[in-house]
Tab-separated table of C-alpha atoms in Angstrom:
chain	number	residue	atom	x	y	z
A	10	MET	CA	0.000	0.000	0.000
A	11	LYS	CA	2.862	2.412	0.759
A	12	HIS	CA	4.312	4.929	-1.632
A	13	ASP	CA	7.681	3.616	-2.771
A	14	ASN	CA	9.542	6.849	-3.108
A	15	LYS	CA	13.133	6.225	-4.137
A	16	ASP	CA	14.174	9.873	-3.693
A	17	LYS	CA	17.262	10.804	-1.780
A	18	GLN	CA	17.038	10.919	2.043
A	19	GLY	CA	16.012	14.607	2.036
A	20	GLY	CA	12.930	13.849	-0.061
A	21	MET	CA	11.789	11.146	2.343
A	22	ASP	CA	12.339	13.444	5.309
A	23	THR	CA	10.206	16.156	3.726
A	24	ARG	CA	7.505	13.633	2.906
A	25	ARG	CA	7.441	12.331	6.475
A	26	ARG	CA	7.492	15.848	7.893
A	27	ILE	CA	4.474	16.781	5.772
A	28	LEU	CA	2.590	13.684	6.939
A	29	GLU	CA	3.332	14.377	10.601
A	30	ALA	CA	2.370	18.045	10.298
A	31	ALA	CA	-0.849	17.107	8.477
A	32	GLU	CA	-1.790	14.592	11.169
A	33	GLU	CA	-1.350	17.265	13.825
A	34	CYS	CA	-3.333	19.878	11.886
A	35	PHE	CA	-6.159	17.445	11.009
A	36	ALA	CA	-6.462	16.296	14.612
A	37	ARG	CA	-6.512	19.864	15.915
A	38	TYR	CA	-8.728	21.645	13.342
A	39	GLY	CA	-10.538	18.819	11.525
A	40	TYR	CA	-9.936	17.798	7.933
A	41	ASP	CA	-12.199	20.365	6.265
A	42	SER	CA	-10.860	23.300	8.247
A	43	THR	CA	-7.220	22.469	7.524
A	44	GLY	CA	-5.801	24.155	4.444
A	45	VAL	CA	-2.689	23.124	2.515
A	46	ALA	CA	-1.176	26.456	3.636
A	47	GLU	CA	-1.444	25.447	7.316
A	48	ILE	CA	0.180	22.096	6.637
A	49	CYS	CA	3.050	23.838	4.816
A	50	LYS	CA	3.516	26.216	7.729
A	51	ALA	CA	3.461	23.445	10.367
A	52	ALA	CA	5.888	21.313	8.333
A	53	ALA	CA	8.060	24.311	7.434
A	54	VAL	CA	8.012	23.458	3.720
A	55	SER	CA	7.041	25.483	0.647
A	56	LYS	CA	3.812	24.844	-1.270
A	57	GLY	CA	5.961	23.725	-4.195
A	58	ALA	CA	7.647	21.093	-2.023
A	59	LEU	CA	4.295	19.858	-0.700
A	60	TYR	CA	2.791	19.563	-4.183
A	61	HIS	CA	5.939	17.759	-5.341
A	62	HIS	CA	5.048	14.992	-2.881
A	63	PHE	CA	1.247	15.110	-2.776
A	64	ALA	CA	-1.177	16.148	-5.521
A	65	THR	CA	-3.949	17.029	-3.072
A	66	LYS	CA	-4.790	17.354	0.622
A	67	GLN	CA	-6.804	14.177	0.188
A	68	ALA	CA	-3.719	12.306	-1.015
A	69	ILE	CA	-2.002	13.262	2.252
A	70	PHE	CA	-4.948	11.895	4.213
A	71	VAL	CA	-5.027	8.634	2.253
A	72	GLU	CA	-1.306	8.075	2.838
A	73	MET	CA	-1.676	8.867	6.564
A	74	PHE	CA	-4.404	6.247	6.799
A	75	GLU	CA	-2.428	3.695	4.792
A	76	THR	CA	0.724	4.225	6.856
A	77	TRP	CA	-1.272	3.701	10.025
A	78	MET	CA	-2.870	0.522	8.661
A	79	ASP	CA	0.489	-0.752	7.348
A	80	GLY	CA	2.012	-0.418	10.799
A	81	PHE	CA	-0.896	-2.316	12.317
A	82	ALA	CA	-0.719	-5.009	9.617
A	83	GLU	CA	3.022	-5.487	10.191
A	84	GLN	CA	2.427	-5.996	13.911
A	85	MET	CA	-0.262	-8.564	13.128
A	86	GLN	CA	1.898	-10.417	10.626
A	87	ARG	CA	4.660	-10.896	13.156
A	88	ILE	CA	2.393	-12.717	15.617
A	89	PRO	CA	1.822	-16.029	13.766
A	90	GLN	CA	5.608	-16.456	13.511
A	91	GLN	CA	5.910	-16.186	17.294
A	92	ALA	CA	2.927	-18.340	18.300
A	93	ASP	CA	3.139	-22.145	18.458
A	94	SER	CA	-0.269	-22.721	16.835
A	95	VAL	CA	-2.927	-20.849	14.866
A	96	PRO	CA	-5.450	-20.825	17.763
A	97	ASN	CA	-2.778	-19.266	20.003
A	98	ALA	CA	-1.884	-16.744	17.291
A	99	LEU	CA	-5.542	-15.662	17.082
A	100	LEU	CA	-5.714	-15.171	20.844
A	101	ARG	CA	-2.494	-13.136	20.858
A	102	MET	CA	-3.840	-10.936	18.065
A	103	VAL	CA	-7.081	-10.134	19.799
A	104	LYS	CA	-5.129	-9.029	22.870
A	105	MET	CA	-3.655	-6.257	20.686
A	106	ILE	CA	-7.153	-4.740	20.465
A	107	GLY	CA	-6.392	-2.590	23.512
A	108	VAL	CA	-3.495	-0.939	21.692
A	109	ILE	CA	-5.761	-0.182	18.725
A	110	PHE	CA	-8.349	1.441	20.999
A	111	GLN	CA	-5.749	3.675	22.580
A	112	ARG	CA	-4.455	4.861	19.214
A	113	ALA	CA	-7.933	5.280	17.747
A	114	ALA	CA	-9.630	7.108	20.643
A	115	GLY	CA	-8.474	10.615	19.772
A	116	GLN	CA	-8.778	10.048	16.037
A	117	LEU	CA	-12.503	9.288	15.963
A	118	PRO	CA	-13.818	12.623	14.635
A	119	LEU	CA	-11.080	12.644	12.020
A	120	PHE	CA	-11.825	9.075	11.020
A	121	VAL	CA	-15.540	9.656	10.468
A	122	GLU	CA	-14.777	12.872	8.591
A	123	PHE	CA	-12.558	10.795	6.336
A	124	LEU	CA	-15.303	8.195	5.859
A	125	THR	CA	-17.653	10.984	4.803
A	126	LYS	CA	-15.237	12.147	2.113
A	127	ALA	CA	-14.558	8.567	1.122
A	128	SER	CA	-18.197	7.649	0.655
A	129	ARG	CA	-18.431	10.306	-2.072
A	130	ASP	CA	-15.158	9.528	-3.823
A	131	PRO	CA	-14.380	6.111	-5.343
A	132	GLU	CA	-10.576	6.413	-5.134
A	133	THR	CA	-10.552	7.282	-1.433
A	134	TRP	CA	-13.177	4.616	-0.891
A	135	ASN	CA	-10.889	1.957	-2.292
A	136	ALA	CA	-8.157	3.042	0.115
A	137	THR	CA	-10.663	2.709	2.958
A	138	ILE	CA	-11.787	-0.817	2.129
A	139	ALA	CA	-8.285	-2.019	1.176
A	140	PRO	CA	-7.474	-2.930	4.810
A	141	TYR	CA	-10.590	-5.106	5.028
A	142	LYS	CA	-9.412	-6.959	1.954
A	143	PHE	CA	-5.923	-7.305	3.394
A	144	PHE	CA	-7.250	-8.699	6.679
A	145	ARG	CA	-9.600	-11.101	4.938
A	146	ASP	CA	-6.716	-12.570	2.912
A	147	PHE	CA	-4.472	-12.563	5.952
A	148	PHE	CA	-6.958	-14.491	8.095
A	149	ALA	CA	-7.874	-16.865	5.255
A	150	ASP	CA	-4.163	-17.795	4.988
A	151	LEU	CA	-3.978	-18.237	8.742
A	152	ILE	CA	-7.030	-20.524	8.766
A	153	ARG	CA	-5.502	-22.572	5.943
A	154	ARG	CA	-2.319	-22.906	7.994
A	155	GLY	CA	-4.383	-24.048	10.994
A	156	ILE	CA	-6.057	-26.741	8.889
A	157	ASP	CA	-2.650	-27.861	7.577
A	158	GLU	CA	-1.075	-27.999	11.032
A	159	GLY	CA	-4.058	-30.040	12.237
A	160	SER	CA	-5.340	-27.591	14.862
A	161	LEU	CA	-8.463	-26.542	12.920
A	162	ARG	CA	-11.260	-28.547	11.287
A	163	GLN	CA	-11.780	-28.481	7.498
A	164	VAL	CA	-13.706	-25.177	7.622
A	165	ASP	CA	-14.072	-22.834	4.637
A	166	PRO	CA	-11.036	-20.499	5.029
A	167	GLU	CA	-12.572	-17.547	3.128
A	168	LEU	CA	-15.833	-17.721	5.042
A	169	THR	CA	-14.148	-18.208	8.408
A	170	ALA	CA	-11.840	-15.251	7.705
A	171	ARG	CA	-14.914	-13.070	7.084
A	172	ILE	CA	-16.453	-14.235	10.365
A	173	ILE	CA	-13.280	-13.254	12.235
A	174	VAL	CA	-12.924	-9.896	10.446
A	175	SER	CA	-16.619	-9.106	11.089
A	176	PHE	CA	-16.165	-9.811	14.768
A	177	GLY	CA	-12.918	-7.812	14.942
A	178	ALA	CA	-14.292	-4.823	13.008
A	179	GLY	CA	-17.448	-4.667	15.137
A	180	LEU	CA	-15.387	-4.972	18.302
A	181	VAL	CA	-13.070	-2.111	17.319
A	182	MET	CA	-16.043	-0.006	16.248
A	183	GLN	CA	-17.841	-0.460	19.566
A	184	GLY	CA	-14.659	0.028	21.571
A	185	VAL	CA	-13.911	3.294	19.785
A	186	PHE	CA	-17.458	4.655	19.696
A	187	ASP	CA	-18.441	3.548	23.179
A	188	PRO	CA	-15.335	2.791	25.278
A	189	GLU	CA	-17.346	2.690	28.529
A	190	GLY	CA	-19.837	0.164	27.116
A	191	GLY	CA	-17.860	-2.954	27.988
A	192	ARG	CA	-14.515	-4.491	28.907
A	193	TRP	CA	-13.688	-4.760	25.228
A	194	THR	CA	-10.397	-6.642	25.463
A	195	GLU	CA	-12.137	-9.328	27.512
A	196	VAL	CA	-15.037	-9.410	25.013
A	197	GLY	CA	-12.429	-9.858	22.274
A	198	VAL	CA	-10.616	-12.721	23.978
A	199	GLN	CA	-13.846	-14.517	24.934
A	200	GLY	CA	-15.271	-13.958	21.447
A	201	ILE	CA	-12.242	-15.481	19.746
A	202	GLN	CA	-12.303	-18.370	22.220
A	203	THR	CA	-15.988	-18.944	21.451
A	204	ILE	CA	-15.347	-18.870	17.691
A	205	LEU	CA	-12.347	-21.198	18.179
A	206	GLN	CA	-14.556	-23.741	19.968
A	207	GLY	CA	-16.583	-23.894	16.757
A	208	ILE	CA	-13.591	-24.383	14.453
A	209	VAL	CA	-10.866	-26.267	16.357
A	210	LYS	CA	-10.414	-29.987	15.800
A	211	GLY	CA	-11.997	-32.064	18.541
A	212	PRO	CA	-9.934	-34.543	20.575
B	21	MET	CA	-36.825	6.481	21.819
B	22	LYS	CA	-39.743	7.886	19.821
B	23	HIS	CA	-41.345	11.261	20.325
B	24	ASP	CA	-44.709	10.726	21.967
B	25	ASN	CA	-46.658	13.532	20.404
B	26	LYS	CA	-50.227	13.516	21.644
B	27	ASP	CA	-51.391	16.178	19.181
B	28	LYS	CA	-54.498	15.728	17.121
B	29	GLN	CA	-54.189	13.581	13.975
B	30	GLY	CA	-53.265	16.592	11.811
B	31	GLY	CA	-50.185	17.283	13.937
B	32	MET	CA	-48.927	13.721	13.558
B	33	ASP	CA	-49.480	13.851	9.804
B	34	THR	CA	-47.450	17.048	9.530
B	35	ARG	CA	-44.682	15.547	11.639
B	36	ARG	CA	-44.523	12.440	9.492
B	37	ARG	CA	-44.664	14.486	6.291
B	38	ILE	CA	-41.695	16.581	7.481
B	39	LEU	CA	-39.703	13.443	8.298
B	40	GLU	CA	-40.409	11.864	4.915
B	41	ALA	CA	-39.576	15.078	3.037
B	42	ALA	CA	-36.354	15.461	5.043
B	43	GLU	CA	-35.302	11.879	4.316
B	44	GLU	CA	-35.780	12.514	0.578
B	45	CYS	CA	-33.908	15.831	0.645
B	46	PHE	CA	-31.028	14.456	2.761
B	47	ALA	CA	-30.642	11.434	0.480
B	48	ARG	CA	-30.683	13.599	-2.641
B	49	TYR	CA	-28.575	16.613	-1.588
B	50	GLY	CA	-26.707	15.395	1.507
B	51	TYR	CA	-27.314	16.632	5.038
B	52	ASP	CA	-25.163	19.757	4.901
B	53	SER	CA	-26.547	20.974	1.597
B	54	THR	CA	-30.170	20.592	2.695
B	55	GLY	CA	-31.677	23.698	4.262
B	56	VAL	CA	-34.788	23.863	6.435
B	57	ALA	CA	-36.395	25.895	3.608
B	58	GLU	CA	-36.035	22.960	1.190
B	59	ILE	CA	-37.567	20.545	3.683
B	60	CYS	CA	-40.504	22.936	4.181
B	61	LYS	CA	-41.025	23.167	0.441
B	62	ALA	CA	-40.830	19.395	-0.108
B	63	ALA	CA	-43.216	18.746	2.793
B	64	ALA	CA	-45.491	21.650	1.812
B	65	VAL	CA	-45.454	23.096	5.329
B	66	SER	CA	-44.580	26.559	6.672
B	67	LYS	CA	-41.370	27.243	8.578
B	68	GLY	CA	-43.529	27.950	11.627
B	69	ALA	CA	-45.113	24.482	11.368
B	70	LEU	CA	-41.719	22.825	10.995
B	71	TYR	CA	-40.246	24.629	13.999
B	72	HIS	CA	-43.348	23.730	16.002
B	73	HIS	CA	-42.353	20.068	15.571
B	74	PHE	CA	-38.549	20.242	15.408
B	75	ALA	CA	-36.210	22.737	17.044
B	76	THR	CA	-33.401	22.133	14.515
B	77	LYS	CA	-32.528	20.295	11.305
B	78	GLN	CA	-30.422	18.009	13.479
B	79	ALA	CA	-33.472	17.088	15.576
B	80	ILE	CA	-35.166	15.927	12.353
B	81	PHE	CA	-32.167	13.765	11.522
B	82	VAL	CA	-31.993	12.231	15.003
B	83	GLU	CA	-35.697	11.318	14.867
B	84	MET	CA	-35.305	9.840	11.352
B	85	PHE	CA	-32.506	7.644	12.648
B	86	GLU	CA	-34.413	6.655	15.785
B	87	THR	CA	-37.558	5.796	13.821
B	88	TRP	CA	-35.512	3.595	11.489
B	89	MET	CA	-33.813	1.845	14.414
B	90	ASP	CA	-37.130	1.439	16.276
B	91	GLY	CA	-38.631	-0.325	13.260
B	92	PHE	CA	-35.643	-2.652	13.068
B	93	ALA	CA	-35.743	-3.315	16.823
B	94	GLU	CA	-39.457	-4.165	16.652
B	95	GLN	CA	-38.802	-6.696	13.889
B	96	MET	CA	-36.029	-8.262	15.969
B	97	GLN	CA	-38.153	-8.431	19.113
B	98	ARG	CA	-40.887	-10.353	17.322
B	99	ILE	CA	-38.531	-13.193	16.339
B	100	PRO	CA	-37.859	-14.829	19.742
B	101	GLN	CA	-41.630	-15.144	20.237
B	102	GLN	CA	-41.907	-17.107	16.986
B	103	ALA	CA	-38.840	-19.358	17.349
B	104	ASP	CA	-38.936	-22.587	19.401
B	105	SER	CA	-35.514	-22.005	21.032
B	106	VAL	CA	-32.946	-19.261	21.546
B	107	PRO	CA	-30.389	-20.826	19.124
B	108	ASN	CA	-33.088	-20.909	16.427
B	109	ALA	CA	-34.089	-17.317	17.210
B	110	LEU	CA	-30.465	-16.209	16.723
B	111	LEU	CA	-30.277	-17.961	13.357
B	112	ARG	CA	-33.573	-16.392	12.206
B	113	MET	CA	-32.315	-12.961	13.235
B	114	VAL	CA	-29.072	-13.187	11.310
B	115	LYS	CA	-31.040	-14.088	8.183
B	116	MET	CA	-32.623	-10.620	8.401
B	117	ILE	CA	-29.192	-9.143	7.679
B	118	GLY	CA	-30.003	-9.138	3.947
B	119	VAL	CA	-32.961	-6.826	4.540
B	120	ILE	CA	-30.745	-4.440	6.514
B	121	PHE	CA	-28.190	-4.335	3.696
B	122	GLN	CA	-30.850	-3.476	1.132
B	123	ARG	CA	-32.225	-0.627	3.233
B	124	ALA	CA	-28.788	0.673	4.170
B	125	ALA	CA	-27.110	0.565	0.734
B	126	GLY	CA	-28.431	3.906	-0.554
B	127	GLN	CA	-28.132	5.589	2.841
B	128	LEU	CA	-24.398	5.134	3.309
B	129	PRO	CA	-23.212	8.674	2.482
B	130	LEU	CA	-25.980	10.089	4.642
B	131	PHE	CA	-25.139	7.769	7.493
B	132	VAL	CA	-21.454	8.676	7.574
B	133	GLU	CA	-22.339	12.360	7.284
B	134	PHE	CA	-24.513	11.854	10.352
B	135	LEU	CA	-21.679	10.087	12.185
B	136	THR	CA	-19.433	13.070	11.439
B	137	LYS	CA	-21.928	15.480	13.014
B	138	ALA	CA	-22.491	13.086	15.876
B	139	SER	CA	-18.812	12.731	16.726
B	140	ARG	CA	-18.701	16.484	17.432
B	141	ASP	CA	-21.960	16.747	19.352
B	142	PRO	CA	-22.630	14.788	22.566
B	143	GLU	CA	-26.441	14.790	22.235
B	144	THR	CA	-26.451	13.383	18.718
B	145	TRP	CA	-23.734	10.987	19.760
B	146	ASN	CA	-25.945	9.515	22.464
B	147	ALA	CA	-28.680	8.936	19.887
B	148	THR	CA	-26.120	7.106	17.738
B	149	ILE	CA	-24.901	4.740	20.419
B	150	ALA	CA	-28.374	4.196	21.940
B	151	PRO	CA	-29.112	1.345	19.481
B	152	TYR	CA	-25.924	-0.483	20.508
B	153	LYS	CA	-27.059	-0.286	24.105
B	154	PHE	CA	-30.523	-1.493	23.155
B	155	PHE	CA	-29.122	-4.479	21.251
B	156	ARG	CA	-26.710	-5.375	24.025
B	157	ASP	CA	-29.551	-5.517	26.564
B	158	PHE	CA	-31.770	-7.314	24.087
B	159	PHE	CA	-29.192	-10.049	23.409
B	160	ALA	CA	-28.226	-10.329	27.090
B	161	ASP	CA	-31.915	-11.059	27.874
B	162	LEU	CA	-32.035	-13.572	25.053
B	163	ILE	CA	-28.912	-15.369	26.319
B	164	ARG	CA	-30.405	-15.489	29.828
B	165	ARG	CA	-33.560	-17.034	28.358
B	166	GLY	CA	-31.430	-19.618	26.537
B	167	ILE	CA	-29.684	-20.569	29.784
B	168	ASP	CA	-33.071	-20.827	31.539
B	169	GLU	CA	-34.606	-22.985	28.796
B	170	GLY	CA	-31.538	-25.249	28.954
B	171	SER	CA	-30.312	-24.712	25.380
B	172	LEU	CA	-27.243	-22.634	26.338
B	173	ARG	CA	-24.407	-23.245	28.783
B	174	GLN	CA	-23.933	-21.016	31.865
B	175	VAL	CA	-22.108	-18.329	29.860
B	176	ASP	CA	-21.849	-14.678	30.960
B	177	PRO	CA	-24.958	-13.090	29.330
B	178	GLU	CA	-23.542	-9.531	29.171
B	179	LEU	CA	-20.254	-10.668	27.674
B	180	THR	CA	-21.878	-13.046	25.208
B	181	ALA	CA	-24.285	-10.293	24.116
B	182	ARG	CA	-21.303	-8.071	23.338
B	183	ILE	CA	-19.691	-10.839	21.312
B	184	ILE	CA	-22.869	-11.202	19.236
B	185	VAL	CA	-23.344	-7.439	18.794
B	186	SER	CA	-19.685	-7.046	17.778
B	187	PHE	CA	-20.067	-9.745	15.171
B	188	GLY	CA	-23.374	-8.317	13.911
B	189	ALA	CA	-22.128	-4.718	13.770
B	190	GLY	CA	-18.949	-5.707	11.891
B	191	LEU	CA	-20.979	-7.840	9.504
B	192	VAL	CA	-23.408	-5.009	8.695
B	193	MET	CA	-20.507	-2.571	8.333
B	194	GLN	CA	-18.666	-4.789	5.854
B	195	GLY	CA	-21.844	-5.638	3.957
B	196	VAL	CA	-22.733	-1.970	3.568
B	197	PHE	CA	-19.230	-0.672	2.833
B	198	ASP	CA	-18.165	-3.550	0.602
B	199	PRO	CA	-21.219	-5.486	-0.670
B	200	GLU	CA	-19.173	-7.364	-3.288
B	201	GLY	CA	-16.610	-8.543	-0.707
B	202	GLY	CA	-18.459	-11.674	0.372
B	203	ARG	CA	-21.739	-13.575	0.555
B	204	TRP	CA	-22.593	-11.701	3.735
B	205	THR	CA	-25.820	-13.475	4.651
B	206	GLU	CA	-23.975	-16.792	4.497
B	207	VAL	CA	-21.095	-15.348	6.553
B	208	GLY	CA	-23.722	-14.220	9.076
B	209	VAL	CA	-25.426	-17.604	9.337
B	210	GLN	CA	-22.129	-19.507	9.559
B	211	GLY	CA	-20.764	-17.012	12.077
B	212	ILE	CA	-23.761	-17.373	14.380
B	213	GLN	CA	-23.569	-21.156	14.014
B	214	THR	CA	-19.877	-21.069	14.933
B	215	ILE	CA	-20.556	-18.875	17.976
B	216	LEU	CA	-23.467	-21.155	18.930
B	217	GLN	CA	-21.171	-24.181	18.916
B	218	GLY	CA	-19.179	-22.403	21.596
B	219	ILE	CA	-22.178	-21.587	23.820
B	220	VAL	CA	-24.835	-24.320	23.358
B	221	LYS	CA	-25.158	-27.039	25.941
B	222	GLY	CA	-23.475	-30.264	24.867
B	223	PRO	CA	-25.430	-33.534	24.681
């Protein structure tokens, strides 16, 4: 998903500085109320430099979102390598939910503002649903590995991945929108354990 | 959740006409671009009549949303009375997901626009999370009934309700945002069956 800019170090620094400044401005003023001029000022770069890296304000937002999701995906991908079985990997992943909540809490208004833009613009929309697609493929692979290693029954990997992603997405959504509404990490762990009881191989 | 207006019949008609006109205008022009004047024109009522029923445009939106959720909640509440056991009631409910998708498909931009407003305004926000609370209580009651009737194990009703609502919310979200991404009704049925395997009483 990431931009593979092969510029010299200075170019990458500028790019990162713009992204960090934009994230700060968006969080403070909202997406709509932030102009490219403010981002330039906060990043201490010229408009020319900004437009060299990003065609539009929206492009900055999309890359911010993708970078955030990439970081999360990398963390997730490391877990199966460390866990001794697929069921244990799933349980370790769901325990990361707390970290997601913490990161997401302050970003909620920004995130829904982004969704609003996205729902009216096909290109942004694709960037928004790309993570779902990534996680579906990721979990389908994991389920296949579980079947191969003998820990899971012969379930449908694609379907089971969608069950897990539905549960995870709804859990994150509730945790972000209504943090006081439940002990969400516990709900996550129990939920995955319940789903596992339906898909693990019996004795 | 509903407004209990005890006005004479004419008052209720006007109220309903305003809500229907607003829903049409919002869907066509978006929430922000719809003025109270347009709603008045579409509903063929005076501004005075509109403000007699609704203090603000936002109040119209909140009631639209509540009325929609009330209708859905009523449909859900009827199911346990018709099903012979709690596991069967859960399976019948998840099959309604298709109906939700159909209704929600055209409303997506409007819904995210509403979420954007809501995330900046505590009162609207409470109206948005009220349905989650309703469904959590509703499913917790249902789980308790299942334990009482002997079909479910002695699970924690509150926790299990949150697992089911997380799964359902994530399923609806994916189905609405990415309808082509899966056979969502089937994912729903299989997901509930998988969760049921973890909570039904063994033989």
